[in-house]
Coordinates of C-alpha atoms in Angstrom, one line a residue:
L1 CA 25.3 42.5 -1.4
V2 CA 24.0 43.4 2.6
M3 CA 25.7 45.9 4.7
F4 CA 25.4 46.6 8.5
F5 CA 26.5 50.0 9.8
Y6 CA 27.5 49.9 13.5
G7 CA 27.1 53.3 15.3
S8 CA 27.8 54.4 19.0
N9 CA 23.7 53.8 19.7
G10 CA 23.4 50.5 18.1
K11 CA 23.2 49.3 14.5
S12 CA 21.3 49.2 11.6
N13 CA 19.2 46.9 9.8
P14 CA 20.6 44.8 6.9
V15 CA 20.9 47.4 3.9
S16 CA 20.2 45.3 1.0
M17 CA 22.1 46.8 -2.1
E18 CA 19.3 44.8 -4.4
N19 CA 17.3 47.3 -6.6
K20 CA 19.2 50.1 -4.9
V21 CA 21.9 51.3 -8.0
E22 CA 21.9 54.8 -8.4
H23 CA 24.6 55.5 -10.8
Q24 CA 26.7 52.8 -12.3
A25 CA 30.3 53.3 -14.0
K26 CA 33.0 50.5 -15.1
N27 CA 33.7 48.4 -12.0
Q28 CA 31.8 51.4 -9.5
I29 CA 28.9 51.0 -8.2
T30 CA 26.9 54.1 -6.2
Y31 CA 24.0 53.8 -3.5
D32 CA 22.2 56.2 -1.7
I33 CA 21.0 54.4 1.2
H34 CA 19.3 56.3 4.6
L35 CA 20.5 55.2 8.3
P36 CA 18.5 56.0 11.0
S37 CA 19.5 59.4 12.6
D38 CA 20.1 58.2 15.9
L39 CA 22.8 55.8 15.1
G40 CA 25.3 57.9 16.4
M41 CA 28.7 58.3 15.2
L42 CA 29.3 55.3 12.6
Y43 CA 32.7 53.0 14.1
K44 CA 32.2 50.0 11.5
V45 CA 30.9 48.2 8.5
R46 CA 30.1 44.9 7.8
L47 CA 29.2 43.8 4.3
G48 CA 28.7 40.3 2.7
L49 CA 26.9 37.9 1.0
Q50 CA 23.6 37.6 2.6
S51 CA 23.1 33.9 0.7
L52 CA 25.2 31.6 -1.6
D53 CA 21.7 29.9 -2.8
N54 CA 22.1 31.2 -6.1
S55 CA 25.0 29.4 -6.9
I56 CA 27.4 32.9 -6.3
S57 CA 30.9 31.5 -6.8
Q58 CA 32.7 34.9 -5.9
L59 CA 32.4 38.8 -5.5
C60 CA 35.8 40.8 -5.6
L61 CA 35.4 44.2 -3.4
R62 CA 38.2 46.5 -4.5
H63 CA 37.3 50.0 -2.9
F64 CA 34.7 51.0 -0.2
K65 CA 33.5 54.9 0.3
V66 CA 30.9 56.4 2.3
Q67 CA 29.9 60.0 2.7
N68 CA 27.4 61.8 4.9
T69 CA 25.5 64.1 2.4
S70 CA 25.0 66.5 5.3
T71 CA 28.3 67.2 6.5
L72 CA 30.3 65.4 3.8
D73 CA 32.3 63.6 6.1
T74 CA 33.8 60.7 4.0
F75 CA 35.6 57.8 4.6
S76 CA 37.1 55.3 2.0
L77 CA 39.0 52.2 2.2
T78 CA 41.0 49.9 -0.2
I79 CA 39.9 46.3 0.8
N80 CA 40.9 44.2 -2.5
K81 CA 39.4 41.1 -0.9
T82 CA 37.2 38.5 -2.4
L83 CA 34.2 36.8 -0.9
P84 CA 33.7 34.2 0.1
L85 CA 37.4 34.7 2.0
S86 CA 39.7 32.0 0.7
L87 CA 41.4 31.3 4.3
N88 CA 38.2 30.7 6.2
G89 CA 35.2 30.6 3.6
D90 CA 33.3 33.3 5.8
R91 CA 31.2 35.4 3.3
W92 CA 31.4 38.7 5.7
I93 CA 34.1 41.1 6.3
E94 CA 34.2 44.0 8.5
F95 CA 36.2 46.8 9.0
P96 CA 36.2 50.1 11.2
V97 CA 35.6 53.5 10.3
E98 CA 38.3 55.7 10.8
W99 CA 37.1 59.6 10.9
P100 CA 39.5 62.5 11.0
L101 CA 40.4 63.1 14.6
K102 CA 39.2 60.0 15.9
E103 CA 40.8 56.7 16.6
A104 CA 39.4 53.7 15.2
L105 CA 39.2 50.5 16.4
S106 CA 41.5 47.4 15.2
V107 CA 40.8 44.3 12.9
V108 CA 41.0 41.1 15.1
T109 CA 41.3 37.4 14.2
Y110 CA 39.3 35.1 16.9
H111 CA 39.7 32.0 17.1
L112 CA 36.3 30.0 18.4
T113 CA 37.4 26.2 19.1
V114 CA 33.5 24.1 19.3
F115 CA 34.0 20.8 21.6
S116 CA 31.0 18.3 20.7
S117 CA 30.8 14.5 20.4
N118 CA 29.0 14.2 17.0
I119 CA 28.9 17.4 15.1
L120 CA 31.6 16.4 12.6
S121 CA 30.0 13.4 11.4
E122 CA 26.7 15.3 10.5
R123 CA 28.8 18.2 9.0
N124 CA 27.3 17.8 5.5
L125 CA 23.8 17.9 6.4
V126 CA 23.8 20.7 9.3
H127 CA 23.9 24.2 8.8
M128 CA 25.2 26.2 12.2
T129 CA 26.0 29.6 12.6
A130 CA 27.6 31.7 15.9
C131 CA 27.3 35.3 16.4
I132 CA 29.4 36.8 18.7
Y133 CA 28.7 39.6 20.9
G134 CA 31.0 41.9 22.8
T135 CA 30.9 45.3 24.3
H136 CA 31.4 46.5 20.9
G137 CA 28.9 45.0 19.1
D138 CA 28.8 41.6 17.5
T139 CA 29.7 39.7 14.2
G140 CA 26.5 38.8 12.9
D141 CA 25.9 35.2 12.2
R142 CA 29.0 33.4 11.1
S143 CA 29.2 29.7 9.5
L144 CA 30.8 27.1 12.2
L145 CA 31.0 24.2 9.8
W146 CA 32.3 25.6 6.2
S147 CA 36.2 25.5 6.6
L148 CA 37.5 23.5 9.7
Q149 CA 40.6 24.2 11.1
N150 CA 43.1 21.9 13.8
V151 CA 40.3 18.8 13.6
Q152 CA 40.6 16.5 16.5
Q153 CA 38.7 13.5 16.8
G154 CA 38.5 10.8 19.4
E155 CA 36.0 7.9 20.2
D156 CA 33.6 10.1 22.8
N157 CA 35.2 13.8 21.9
E158 CA 36.0 15.9 19.1
S159 CA 36.8 19.5 18.5
F160 CA 37.7 21.7 15.7
L161 CA 38.8 25.8 15.3
V162 CA 36.9 28.2 13.2
I163 CA 38.5 31.6 12.3
V164 CA 36.5 34.7 12.8
D165 CA 38.1 38.1 11.7
A166 CA 35.9 41.2 13.3
V167 CA 36.7 44.6 14.2
D168 CA 37.6 44.5 18.3
L169 CA 34.5 43.2 20.0
G170 CA 36.2 44.5 23.4
E171 CA 35.0 42.1 26.4
L172 CA 32.9 39.2 25.2
D173 CA 29.9 38.3 26.8
K174 CA 27.6 36.1 24.9
V175 CA 27.5 33.7 21.6
V176 CA 24.4 33.0 19.7
I177 CA 23.9 29.6 17.8
L178 CA 21.5 29.0 15.2
I179 CA 21.3 25.4 14.1
S180 CA 19.3 23.8 11.2
S181 CA 19.3 20.6 9.4
K182 CA 18.4 18.7 6.4
T183 CA 17.5 15.8 8.1
D184 CA 16.3 15.0 11.4
C185 CA 19.4 14.6 14.0
K186 CA 20.7 15.3 17.5
L187 CA 23.9 17.3 18.0
D188 CA 25.7 17.1 21.1
I189 CA 27.8 20.5 21.9
K190 CA 30.0 20.7 25.2
K191 CA 31.3 23.9 25.3
L192 CA 33.1 26.8 23.2
H193 CA 36.5 28.5 23.8
L194 CA 37.0 32.0 22.8
K195 CA 40.0 34.1 22.1
E196 CA 42.0 36.2 20.1
A197 CA 44.3 34.4 17.7
V198 CA 47.4 36.1 18.6
K199 CA 47.1 35.8 22.6
E200 CA 46.9 33.0 24.8
H201 CA 44.7 35.1 26.9
P202 CA 42.1 35.6 28.1
T203 CA 40.3 32.7 26.9
Y204 CA 36.3 33.4 27.0
V205 CA 34.7 29.8 28.4
F206 CA 31.0 29.3 27.1
E207 CA 29.8 26.0 28.8
V208 CA 26.8 24.4 26.7
N209 CA 26.6 20.9 27.5
E210 CA 23.2 20.0 25.4
A211 CA 21.9 17.3 22.7
F212 CA 20.1 19.3 20.4
S213 CA 17.4 17.2 18.7
V214 CA 16.9 19.2 15.2
D215 CA 14.0 18.6 13.0
A216 CA 14.5 18.8 9.4
N217 CA 10.7 20.0 9.2
K218 CA 10.8 22.7 11.9
S219 CA 12.6 26.3 12.3
E220 CA 16.0 26.2 13.2
I221 CA 17.2 26.0 16.8
Q222 CA 18.3 29.5 18.8
R223 CA 20.6 29.5 22.0
E224 CA 21.8 32.3 23.9
I225 CA 24.8 31.1 25.6
P226 CA 26.6 33.6 28.2
V227 CA 30.0 33.7 29.1
S228 CA 30.7 30.7 32.0
F229 CA 33.9 32.4 32.7
V230 CA 37.4 33.5 31.7
I231 CA 40.8 32.3 32.1
R232 CA 43.0 35.3 32.5
G233 CA 46.7 34.6 32.9
D234 CA 49.9 36.5 33.8
K235 CA 50.7 36.7 30.2
Q236 CA 53.6 39.3 30.7
K237 CA 55.2 37.6 33.6
N238 CA 55.2 34.1 32.4
D239 CA 56.7 35.8 28.8
I240 CA 59.5 37.2 30.9
D241 CA 60.3 34.0 32.8
N242 CA 60.2 32.0 29.7
N243 CA 62.5 34.1 27.7
L244 CA 65.1 34.3 30.8
H245 CA 65.0 30.4 30.8
K246 CA 65.4 29.9 27.0
E247 CA 68.0 32.5 26.6
G248 CA 71.0 30.3 26.5
S249 CA 69.6 27.7 24.1
Q250 CA 68.1 30.6 21.9
A251 CA 71.5 32.7 21.4
R252 CA 72.5 29.3 19.2
N253 CA 69.6 29.4 17.3
L254 CA 68.8 33.0 16.5
T255 CA 67.3 34.2 13.1
E256 CA 68.0 37.5 11.1
Y257 CA 64.7 39.0 10.4
T258 CA 64.9 42.3 7.7
I259 CA 62.0 44.4 8.1
K260 CA 61.3 47.2 5.9
V261 CA 58.6 49.8 6.9
Y262 CA 56.5 52.0 4.3
T263 CA 55.3 55.3 5.9
G264 CA 52.4 56.4 3.3
D265 CA 52.9 59.6 1.1
K266 CA 49.9 61.4 2.6
R267 CA 49.8 64.9 4.7
G268 CA 50.9 64.3 8.3
A269 CA 51.9 60.6 7.6
G270 CA 55.1 61.0 9.6
T271 CA 55.8 60.2 13.1
D272 CA 58.4 60.9 15.6
A273 CA 57.1 58.7 18.4
N274 CA 58.5 55.4 19.3
V275 CA 57.5 52.2 17.3
H276 CA 57.5 48.9 18.3
I277 CA 56.8 45.6 16.6
I278 CA 56.0 42.1 17.5
L279 CA 56.3 39.1 14.7
F280 CA 54.2 36.1 15.3
G281 CA 54.6 32.6 13.6
N282 CA 53.1 29.1 13.6
E283 CA 56.0 28.1 16.2
D284 CA 56.4 31.2 18.3
K285 CA 56.3 34.6 18.9
S286 CA 59.2 37.2 19.1
E287 CA 59.9 39.8 21.8
V288 CA 59.1 43.5 21.5
F289 CA 61.5 45.5 19.3
Q290 CA 61.8 49.3 19.1
L291 CA 62.4 50.1 15.7
S292 CA 65.0 53.0 16.1
Q293 CA 67.9 52.2 14.2
S294 CA 67.0 52.7 10.2
L295 CA 69.9 51.8 8.2
E296 CA 68.3 54.3 5.7
H297 CA 67.6 57.4 7.6
Q298 CA 68.7 59.1 10.8
D299 CA 65.0 60.4 11.5
P300 CA 63.0 57.4 10.5
F301 CA 59.3 57.2 9.8
E302 CA 58.8 60.4 7.6
R303 CA 56.2 60.9 4.8
G304 CA 57.0 58.6 2.0
K305 CA 60.0 57.3 3.1
V306 CA 61.2 53.5 3.4
D307 CA 63.0 52.3 6.6
T308 CA 64.8 48.9 7.1
F309 CA 66.0 47.5 10.4
K310 CA 67.4 44.2 11.1
I311 CA 66.7 42.3 14.3
K312 CA 67.9 38.9 15.7
T313 CA 65.0 36.4 17.5
K314 CA 64.5 33.1 17.8
K315 CA 63.0 30.6 14.9
L316 CA 59.4 31.7 14.8
G317 CA 58.3 29.5 11.8
S318 CA 56.1 30.9 9.2
L319 CA 55.0 34.6 9.8
H320 CA 51.2 34.9 9.9
S321 CA 50.9 38.2 12.0
I322 CA 52.7 41.2 13.3
E323 CA 51.8 43.8 16.2
I324 CA 53.0 47.6 15.0
G325 CA 52.3 50.6 16.9
H326 CA 54.0 53.5 18.7
D327 CA 53.6 55.3 22.0
R328 CA 52.0 58.5 20.8
K329 CA 54.7 60.6 22.0
G330 CA 56.0 63.9 20.2
F331 CA 53.7 66.8 18.7
A332 CA 51.3 65.1 16.0
S333 CA 52.4 61.6 16.6
G334 CA 49.6 60.1 14.2
W335 CA 51.6 58.1 11.7
F336 CA 50.3 56.6 8.5
L337 CA 51.7 53.2 7.9
E338 CA 51.4 51.9 4.3
K339 CA 52.5 48.4 4.8
V340 CA 55.6 46.1 6.5
E341 CA 57.7 43.8 4.4
I342 CA 59.9 40.9 6.5
T343 CA 62.5 38.9 5.0
D344 CA 63.4 35.6 6.8
A345 CA 67.3 35.1 6.2
S346 CA 67.0 31.5 7.2
T347 CA 64.5 30.8 4.4
N348 CA 64.5 33.6 2.3
S349 CA 60.9 34.0 2.7
V350 CA 59.3 37.1 2.3
Y351 CA 56.4 37.9 4.1
C352 CA 54.0 41.3 3.4
F353 CA 51.6 42.9 5.8
N354 CA 49.7 45.6 4.4
C355 CA 47.9 48.4 7.0
N356 CA 46.9 51.3 4.6
R357 CA 45.7 53.2 7.6

């Protein structure tokens, strides 16, 4: 198990947990580690399995807590994830460090599409990773050939999608790829497209256009690829135009969703700010809904309460994510959201989105 700590002034060297056990109880291990004093304010942690060579199958992570022994500042997080992640085979997870009175970054799912001509035929012999860099740090080396999505193969062209979860990287500026192989081969990579999963734009385009000659007896090939250009669309305007255009047909094809919002039971958890939500499915996304008319409470989003809302929107398919937030209006507007449960009336499917922050 290896950890990287990211601060306002940079990131730490890899902190290996090997031979560092100080205190061990049932299902709990405590480590004492020393970070550089010039790292600045911690804002994210990346942890994972450095290598799978020793037939490590799974690692279940339940809870994470870090405390500065000088200031006693403490951060804790319930993780409840198993590495490698089942969705994309990733052996790393990232999470933001949220200190009191300090706004934390969010976790973002990135879609990295690789365009090439012959990687798929060589994938079982090739090891290939990418490290994505932005204004808020990097993702570390993530495997590109572990679990591929949306594979498309033509005579001379192919593409596949890689899913990477990382703390918000900000504006992206480069990708560093590493390639090694068990046998001599040549890999032709044309370009990379990178964007947030829930947004069409911006799409960052990294032009590669290089055939890599990989020698099994030589060290891995490393290439740093700066962003070539960024496709930015007037997304809000397009959404408004599309909604107006489709309004007539959608009125006959609406689905009702029941949304249960759980506010945490801790001091200062409630909010009087205006809360909004957007639903994302595999077929479409909803418009922005203001959650103001709770079926249970006249004053919604109070500490330890559950509020139910009903909305009608176009068919979205299977829900995979939501956006939920507020406008910071009112005194002490900070809000501790435990989770959101959504029921699709057309299929009776129930989706649970845990937040716990």
